[in-house]
Amino acid sequence: MGTLPTLITDLALILVLAGIVSLIFRRLKQPLVLGYIVAGFICGPQVSFFPSVVDAANVSTWADIGVIFLMFTLGLEFSFKKIFKMGSAPFIAACTIIFCMIGLGSVAGHFFGWSDINSLFLGGMLAMSSTTVIYKALNDMGLRQQRFASSVMSVLVVEDILGILLMVLLSTIAVSSSFQGMKLVASLLQLALVLVVWFVVGVFMIPSFLRQARKWMSKETLLIMALGLCFLMVVLAEEMHYSSAFGAFMMGSILAETIEAEEINRLVEPVKDLFGAIFFVSVGMLVNPSVIASYWLPILILIVLILLGQAVFGTMAYLLSGQSLRVAMQSGFCMAQIGEFAFIIASLGNSMHVTADFLYPVVVSVSVITTFLTPYMIRLAEPVYYAVEKHMPSYFRSMLNNAGNTPSVSNETAWKRLLRSLFKQVAAYGFLSVAVITVSFNTLLPFSREVFTHWWGNAFCGIVTLMVISPFLRAIVMRKNHSDDFKKLWNERQYNRFPLIFTIVVRYIFASAFVFYIINFLSPYSSLLHWILACVLVLVFMSSKSIKARSIKLEHSFMRNLNLREAMAVEKGKANPKYAERLLSLDVHMTHVTLPMNTVFAGKTLKELDLARQMGVMVAAISRSGSQIHIPGPNEVLFPGDVLQIIGDDVKLKTFAQRVDSDTNEEMEPDEAKEMILRSLLITDNSLFCNKRVNESGIREQYQCMLAGFQDKDAKQLTLPHATRVIRSGDIMWIVGERTAMDKLWHEECEE
């Protein structure tokens, strides 16, 4: 027998140990991530009394794959469209927390005497709260239905995307080994271009492809296709000198806009759990007790800074975003920990060899302790709030407590809506045009010059590039010129017409500049001639019916792909209706509660439950098997698995959710008497069933058994019974039934 590869023995050790330790941590009601880290520490090189991993390099490769899957699934739960719909409040809160914590971490690093790059990476690690830990803590404590929980999750979503950008910035700074402002600006512009192009092209192509291929796609092929796209984007990101985690996140966010996103998430989750566990085990393997002993004081100081910093800066950030003092403090105290993003940023620093070896175990130690303290910080929020409120002047108390209860009134003018729409369309189509020109000049131009001569190759490249970007340039100039806001402003006042015409002229010049750049780059003639030709070509693009049809078709296809998943989610009751946002201003909100399979509510009508009077909540809709029942009537019966859209305040929603979880039927122990068995019965002249028809025998009605068939004596095959068949002496019947029912039948048959 050949020698077993070290990778197999290492995986056996890692997975068995991680499974045992995770069971212990689940029993202790602690996050599994901590169990994996502890398992990694036990099987790491620092513990001599336990078998250690032999080939750490292989485990590190698997851990890198784990990071890819973690970021991919994070992207699947992310939506750029939802981010923009959240408004400015989550962005204000997330940016405030991140900038303050980066500054606090950097100051702490310099205070410890660490280098600039170590201090900057430390600040990045301390800035990112753990989505996994917070979600689990809120779920375990029964707080998911409270108002502040939705605010926290919105900010965490924004933090995740800002964390991706932070990783890119840290990579850029690490490579340049300096803080060059212009280089960072150029990197940000390049990143913005990559994000827009990847997102727009991805949303345009991938959902359309999946929709066309759905009839041939099984779960297996969908999983393979999703993972293939994920790793393809990882390769593209690496080729463009971005991190693999960034590429995986981008592909996840693109697939998140498809209607297959939930199915992909379910299929990928077991794979993510496997590789994610290996990643966190590898994190634990890097924990060095000697380093922790040497840096115990910085670890202690960092723990205090995170607890106080997130509580103070988090509360301040949520106040700035418009939340009341109570919601702001509850939300801020939730954020007082660091988690998986800190490990990923630490791994990034390690892989680039720009951070010191001691930083990783220090951050892991801080993460473990702050994670343990998260439930206590959440519970501490309300007592601290009441203490602060008690000593606060009445004027400030009233102002801060009513901050989040002011009804929102839209004061947007037609000008503001129009200018915002114009800016979005010019930016989107402008980025796409830049991307096409960049790709064309770097790939198509050298190829065409080799195939044709220099100038003929230039001409070919220029014509192809202009044909591709012509729908984008037409959209820049013509889109929104017939919108309701444009018509309203044009007809409302005479002096509105000049600025409206001015917006068209500016966009026309902007579109002509793209054409001028292409012609001027490829043609040897004068710039004036190039400008004239560019202006003429843009006019041709604007008047061409075929380009107009192509532009409209592209935009309709893109918007359909972008909105399809959201429309289906609302239709199936998986997303809150639009009016749910307005409920927040009235100090109530909407949440989803799923009835367990063994719920005692099953089979009861809403009238019997009387939830409005008994629990203080109302059922706005019921989602069941892909359909939705709006405003269900009092005689509507509830079933296991129903998803209820519930309206109420924080206290009532929490009480109702706890009752749903607790009011369940106990699971019955397996009963051997209920076991289904199969027996054969030889019919004699004295049998109960002799000379009776099958439908008159009473086998089903009287004994609750089923006649499976008659056995042929020679062929030993079963013949399906007919209702009118007469049972004769000598027939062999095969009967199926529960053991107790079968015993009853046999007992009476023997007596007869």
mmCIF file with all atom_site columns, N, CA and C in Angstrom, residues 168-205:
data_model
loop_
_atom_site.group_PDB
_atom_site.id
_atom_site.type_symbol
_atom_site.label_atom_id
_atom_site.label_alt_id
_atom_site.label_comp_id
_atom_site.label_asym_id
_atom_site.label_entity_id
_atom_site.label_seq_id
_atom_site.pdbx_PDB_ins_code
_atom_site.Cartn_x
_atom_site.Cartn_y
_atom_site.Cartn_z
_atom_site.occupancy
_atom_site.B_iso_or_equiv
_atom_site.pdbx_formal_charge
_atom_site.auth_seq_id
_atom_site.auth_comp_id
_atom_site.auth_asym_id
_atom_site.auth_atom_id
_atom_site.pdbx_PDB_model_num
ATOM 1   N N  . VAL A 1 168 ? -8.197  46.930 -0.965  1.00 0.00 ? 168 VAL A N  1
ATOM 2   C CA . VAL A 1 168 ? -7.525  47.388 -2.185  1.00 0.00 ? 168 VAL A CA 1
ATOM 3   C C  . VAL A 1 168 ? -6.593  48.547 -1.876  1.00 0.00 ? 168 VAL A C  1
ATOM 4   N N  . LEU A 1 169 ? -7.049  49.497 -1.047  1.00 0.00 ? 169 LEU A N  1
ATOM 5   C CA . LEU A 1 169 ? -6.211  50.641 -0.683  1.00 0.00 ? 169 LEU A CA 1
ATOM 6   C C  . LEU A 1 169 ? -4.985  50.203 0.111   1.00 0.00 ? 169 LEU A C  1
ATOM 7   N N  . LEU A 1 170 ? -5.182  49.296 1.057   1.00 0.00 ? 170 LEU A N  1
ATOM 8   C CA . LEU A 1 170 ? -4.047  48.812 1.838   1.00 0.00 ? 170 LEU A CA 1
ATOM 9   C C  . LEU A 1 170 ? -3.041  48.087 0.954   1.00 0.00 ? 170 LEU A C  1
ATOM 10  N N  . SER A 1 171 ? -3.539  47.338 -0.027  1.00 0.00 ? 171 SER A N  1
ATOM 11  C CA . SER A 1 171 ? -2.637  46.656 -0.962  1.00 0.00 ? 171 SER A CA 1
ATOM 12  C C  . SER A 1 171 ? -1.826  47.673 -1.757  1.00 0.00 ? 171 SER A C  1
ATOM 13  N N  . THR A 1 172 ? -2.501  48.730 -2.216  1.00 0.00 ? 172 THR A N  1
ATOM 14  C CA . THR A 1 172 ? -1.808  49.762 -2.990  1.00 0.00 ? 172 THR A CA 1
ATOM 15  C C  . THR A 1 172 ? -0.743  50.449 -2.160  1.00 0.00 ? 172 THR A C  1
ATOM 16  N N  . ILE A 1 173 ? -1.102  50.795 -0.931  1.00 0.00 ? 173 ILE A N  1
ATOM 17  C CA . ILE A 1 173 ? -0.141  51.460 -0.049  1.00 0.00 ? 173 ILE A CA 1
ATOM 18  C C  . ILE A 1 173 ? 1.016   50.527 0.277   1.00 0.00 ? 173 ILE A C  1
ATOM 19  N N  . ALA A 1 174 ? 0.708   49.259 0.496   1.00 0.00 ? 174 ALA A N  1
ATOM 20  C CA . ALA A 1 174 ? 1.760   48.298 0.841   1.00 0.00 ? 174 ALA A CA 1
ATOM 21  C C  . ALA A 1 174 ? 2.745   48.114 -0.307  1.00 0.00 ? 174 ALA A C  1
ATOM 22  N N  . VAL A 1 175 ? 2.227   48.072 -1.539  1.00 0.00 ? 175 VAL A N  1
ATOM 23  C CA . VAL A 1 175 ? 3.112   47.891 -2.692  1.00 0.00 ? 175 VAL A CA 1
ATOM 24  C C  . VAL A 1 175 ? 3.990   49.109 -2.902  1.00 0.00 ? 175 VAL A C  1
ATOM 25  N N  . SER A 1 176 ? 3.402   50.316 -2.786  1.00 0.00 ? 176 SER A N  1
ATOM 26  C CA . SER A 1 176 ? 4.169   51.540 -3.003  1.00 0.00 ? 176 SER A CA 1
ATOM 27  C C  . SER A 1 176 ? 5.023   51.916 -1.810  1.00 0.00 ? 176 SER A C  1
ATOM 28  N N  . SER A 1 177 ? 4.693   51.315 -0.631  1.00 0.00 ? 177 SER A N  1
ATOM 29  C CA . SER A 1 177 ? 5.440   51.590 0.605   1.00 0.00 ? 177 SER A CA 1
ATOM 30  C C  . SER A 1 177 ? 5.448   53.067 0.951   1.00 0.00 ? 177 SER A C  1
ATOM 31  N N  . SER A 1 178 ? 4.407   53.775 0.517   1.00 0.00 ? 178 SER A N  1
ATOM 32  C CA . SER A 1 178 ? 4.313   55.198 0.822   1.00 0.00 ? 178 SER A CA 1
ATOM 33  C C  . SER A 1 178 ? 2.859   55.619 0.745   1.00 0.00 ? 178 SER A C  1
ATOM 34  N N  . PHE A 1 179 ? 2.618   56.875 1.131   1.00 0.00 ? 179 PHE A N  1
ATOM 35  C CA . PHE A 1 179 ? 1.255   57.402 1.160   1.00 0.00 ? 179 PHE A CA 1
ATOM 36  C C  . PHE A 1 179 ? 1.113   58.480 0.077   1.00 0.00 ? 179 PHE A C  1
ATOM 37  N N  . GLN A 1 180 ? 1.443   58.149 -1.177  1.00 0.00 ? 180 GLN A N  1
ATOM 38  C CA . GLN A 1 180 ? 1.390   59.111 -2.250  1.00 0.00 ? 180 GLN A CA 1
ATOM 39  C C  . GLN A 1 180 ? -0.059  59.392 -2.629  1.00 0.00 ? 180 GLN A C  1
ATOM 40  N N  . GLY A 1 181 ? -0.441  60.661 -2.480  1.00 0.00 ? 181 GLY A N  1
ATOM 41  C CA . GLY A 1 181 ? -1.832  61.032 -2.694  1.00 0.00 ? 181 GLY A CA 1
ATOM 42  C C  . GLY A 1 181 ? -2.309  60.796 -4.105  1.00 0.00 ? 181 GLY A C  1
ATOM 43  N N  . MET A 1 182 ? -1.527  61.220 -5.106  1.00 0.00 ? 182 MET A N  1
ATOM 44  C CA . MET A 1 182 ? -1.949  61.085 -6.492  1.00 0.00 ? 182 MET A CA 1
ATOM 45  C C  . MET A 1 182 ? -2.040  59.621 -6.910  1.00 0.00 ? 182 MET A C  1
ATOM 46  N N  . LYS A 1 183 ? -1.135  58.799 -6.374  1.00 0.00 ? 183 LYS A N  1
ATOM 47  C CA . LYS A 1 183 ? -1.171  57.381 -6.715  1.00 0.00 ? 183 LYS A CA 1
ATOM 48  C C  . LYS A 1 183 ? -2.425  56.725 -6.148  1.00 0.00 ? 183 LYS A C  1
ATOM 49  N N  . LEU A 1 184 ? -2.812  57.148 -4.920  1.00 0.00 ? 184 LEU A N  1
ATOM 50  C CA . LEU A 1 184 ? -4.031  56.608 -4.328  1.00 0.00 ? 184 LEU A CA 1
ATOM 51  C C  . LEU A 1 184 ? -5.266  57.050 -5.107  1.00 0.00 ? 184 LEU A C  1
ATOM 52  N N  . VAL A 1 185 ? -5.275  58.307 -5.550  1.00 0.00 ? 185 VAL A N  1
ATOM 53  C CA . VAL A 1 185 ? -6.401  58.808 -6.337  1.00 0.00 ? 185 VAL A CA 1
ATOM 54  C C  . VAL A 1 185 ? -6.513  58.040 -7.648  1.00 0.00 ? 185 VAL A C  1
ATOM 55  N N  . ALA A 1 186 ? -5.347  57.812 -8.292  1.00 0.00 ? 186 ALA A N  1
ATOM 56  C CA . ALA A 1 186 ? -5.360  57.045 -9.540  1.00 0.00 ? 186 ALA A CA 1
ATOM 57  C C  . ALA A 1 186 ? -5.851  55.619 -9.304  1.00 0.00 ? 186 ALA A C  1
ATOM 58  N N  . SER A 1 187 ? -5.447  55.034 -8.188  1.00 0.00 ? 187 SER A N  1
ATOM 59  C CA . SER A 1 187 ? -5.891  53.672 -7.864  1.00 0.00 ? 187 SER A CA 1
ATOM 60  C C  . SER A 1 187 ? -7.391  53.632 -7.619  1.00 0.00 ? 187 SER A C  1
ATOM 61  N N  . LEU A 1 188 ? -7.905  54.657 -6.936  1.00 0.00 ? 188 LEU A N  1
ATOM 62  C CA . LEU A 1 188 ? -9.339  54.714 -6.674  1.00 0.00 ? 188 LEU A CA 1
ATOM 63  C C  . LEU A 1 188 ? -10.137 54.877 -7.970  1.00 0.00 ? 188 LEU A C  1
ATOM 64  N N  . LEU A 1 189 ? -9.644  55.720 -8.872  1.00 0.00 ? 189 LEU A N  1
ATOM 65  C CA . LEU A 1 189 ? -10.325 55.899 -10.157 1.00 0.00 ? 189 LEU A CA 1
ATOM 66  C C  . LEU A 1 189 ? -10.301 54.605 -10.966 1.00 0.00 ? 189 LEU A C  1
ATOM 67  N N  . GLN A 1 190 ? -9.149  53.928 -10.953 1.00 0.00 ? 190 GLN A N  1
ATOM 68  C CA . GLN A 1 190 ? -9.062  52.649 -11.657 1.00 0.00 ? 190 GLN A CA 1
ATOM 69  C C  . GLN A 1 190 ? -9.995  51.619 -11.039 1.00 0.00 ? 190 GLN A C  1
ATOM 70  N N  . LEU A 1 191 ? -10.055 51.619 -9.702  1.00 0.00 ? 191 LEU A N  1
ATOM 71  C CA . LEU A 1 191 ? -10.958 50.689 -9.013  1.00 0.00 ? 191 LEU A CA 1
ATOM 72  C C  . LEU A 1 191 ? -12.411 50.991 -9.358  1.00 0.00 ? 191 LEU A C  1
ATOM 73  N N  . ALA A 1 192 ? -12.773 52.290 -9.388  1.00 0.00 ? 192 ALA A N  1
ATOM 74  C CA . ALA A 1 192 ? -14.143 52.665 -9.743  1.00 0.00 ? 192 ALA A CA 1
ATOM 75  C C  . ALA A 1 192 ? -14.479 52.203 -11.153 1.00 0.00 ? 192 ALA A C  1
ATOM 76  N N  . LEU A 1 193 ? -13.524 52.360 -12.075 1.00 0.00 ? 193 LEU A N  1
ATOM 77  C CA . LEU A 1 193 ? -13.738 51.907 -13.450 1.00 0.00 ? 193 LEU A CA 1
ATOM 78  C C  . LEU A 1 193 ? -13.955 50.402 -13.501 1.00 0.00 ? 193 LEU A C  1
ATOM 79  N N  . VAL A 1 194 ? -13.110 49.660 -12.783 1.00 0.00 ? 194 VAL A N  1
ATOM 80  C CA . VAL A 1 194 ? -13.229 48.196 -12.766 1.00 0.00 ? 194 VAL A CA 1
ATOM 81  C C  . VAL A 1 194 ? -14.568 47.774 -12.168 1.00 0.00 ? 194 VAL A C  1
ATOM 82  N N  . LEU A 1 195 ? -14.981 48.409 -11.065 1.00 0.00 ? 195 LEU A N  1
ATOM 83  C CA . LEU A 1 195 ? -16.240 48.058 -10.416 1.00 0.00 ? 195 LEU A CA 1
ATOM 84  C C  . LEU A 1 195 ? -17.424 48.273 -11.352 1.00 0.00 ? 195 LEU A C  1
ATOM 85  N N  . VAL A 1 196 ? -17.460 49.445 -11.986 1.00 0.00 ? 196 VAL A N  1
ATOM 86  C CA . VAL A 1 196 ? -18.586 49.764 -12.865 1.00 0.00 ? 196 VAL A CA 1
ATOM 87  C C  . VAL A 1 196 ? -18.634 48.820 -14.052 1.00 0.00 ? 196 VAL A C  1
ATOM 88  N N  . VAL A 1 197 ? -17.475 48.613 -14.687 1.00 0.00 ? 197 VAL A N  1
ATOM 89  C CA . VAL A 1 197 ? -17.450 47.759 -15.883 1.00 0.00 ? 197 VAL A CA 1
ATOM 90  C C  . VAL A 1 197 ? -17.812 46.326 -15.532 1.00 0.00 ? 197 VAL A C  1
ATOM 91  N N  . TRP A 1 198 ? -17.187 45.780 -14.501 1.00 0.00 ? 198 TRP A N  1
ATOM 92  C CA . TRP A 1 198 ? -17.496 44.409 -14.098 1.00 0.00 ? 198 TRP A CA 1
ATOM 93  C C  . TRP A 1 198 ? -18.964 44.257 -13.753 1.00 0.00 ? 198 TRP A C  1
ATOM 94  N N  . PHE A 1 199 ? -19.493 45.220 -12.999 1.00 0.00 ? 199 PHE A N  1
ATOM 95  C CA . PHE A 1 199 ? -20.877 45.110 -12.559 1.00 0.00 ? 199 PHE A CA 1
ATOM 96  C C  . PHE A 1 199 ? -21.843 45.222 -13.733 1.00 0.00 ? 199 PHE A C  1
ATOM 97  N N  . VAL A 1 200 ? -21.642 46.241 -14.585 1.00 0.00 ? 200 VAL A N  1
ATOM 98  C CA . VAL A 1 200 ? -22.573 46.465 -15.695 1.00 0.00 ? 200 VAL A CA 1
ATOM 99  C C  . VAL A 1 200 ? -22.517 45.308 -16.692 1.00 0.00 ? 200 VAL A C  1
ATOM 100 N N  . VAL A 1 201 ? -21.301 44.926 -17.092 1.00 0.00 ? 201 VAL A N  1
ATOM 101 C CA . VAL A 1 201 ? -21.157 43.825 -18.043 1.00 0.00 ? 201 VAL A CA 1
ATOM 102 C C  . VAL A 1 201 ? -21.660 42.517 -17.429 1.00 0.00 ? 201 VAL A C  1
ATOM 103 N N  . GLY A 1 202 ? -21.338 42.307 -16.141 1.00 0.00 ? 202 GLY A N  1
ATOM 104 C CA . GLY A 1 202 ? -21.773 41.086 -15.471 1.00 0.00 ? 202 GLY A CA 1
ATOM 105 C C  . GLY A 1 202 ? -23.278 40.988 -15.367 1.00 0.00 ? 202 GLY A C  1
ATOM 106 N N  . VAL A 1 203 ? -23.945 42.087 -14.972 1.00 0.00 ? 203 VAL A N  1
ATOM 107 C CA . VAL A 1 203 ? -25.407 42.075 -14.841 1.00 0.00 ? 203 VAL A CA 1
ATOM 108 C C  . VAL A 1 203 ? -26.066 41.943 -16.210 1.00 0.00 ? 203 VAL A C  1
ATOM 109 N N  . PHE A 1 204 ? -25.429 42.487 -17.250 1.00 0.00 ? 204 PHE A N  1
ATOM 110 C CA . PHE A 1 204 ? -26.014 42.390 -18.585 1.00 0.00 ? 204 PHE A CA 1
ATOM 111 C C  . PHE A 1 204 ? -25.905 40.978 -19.153 1.00 0.00 ? 204 PHE A C  1
ATOM 112 N N  . MET A 1 205 ? -24.767 40.317 -18.921 1.00 0.00 ? 205 MET A N  1
ATOM 113 C CA . MET A 1 205 ? -24.507 39.043 -19.590 1.00 0.00 ? 205 MET A CA 1
ATOM 114 C C  . MET A 1 205 ? -24.911 37.826 -18.763 1.00 0.00 ? 205 MET A C  1
#
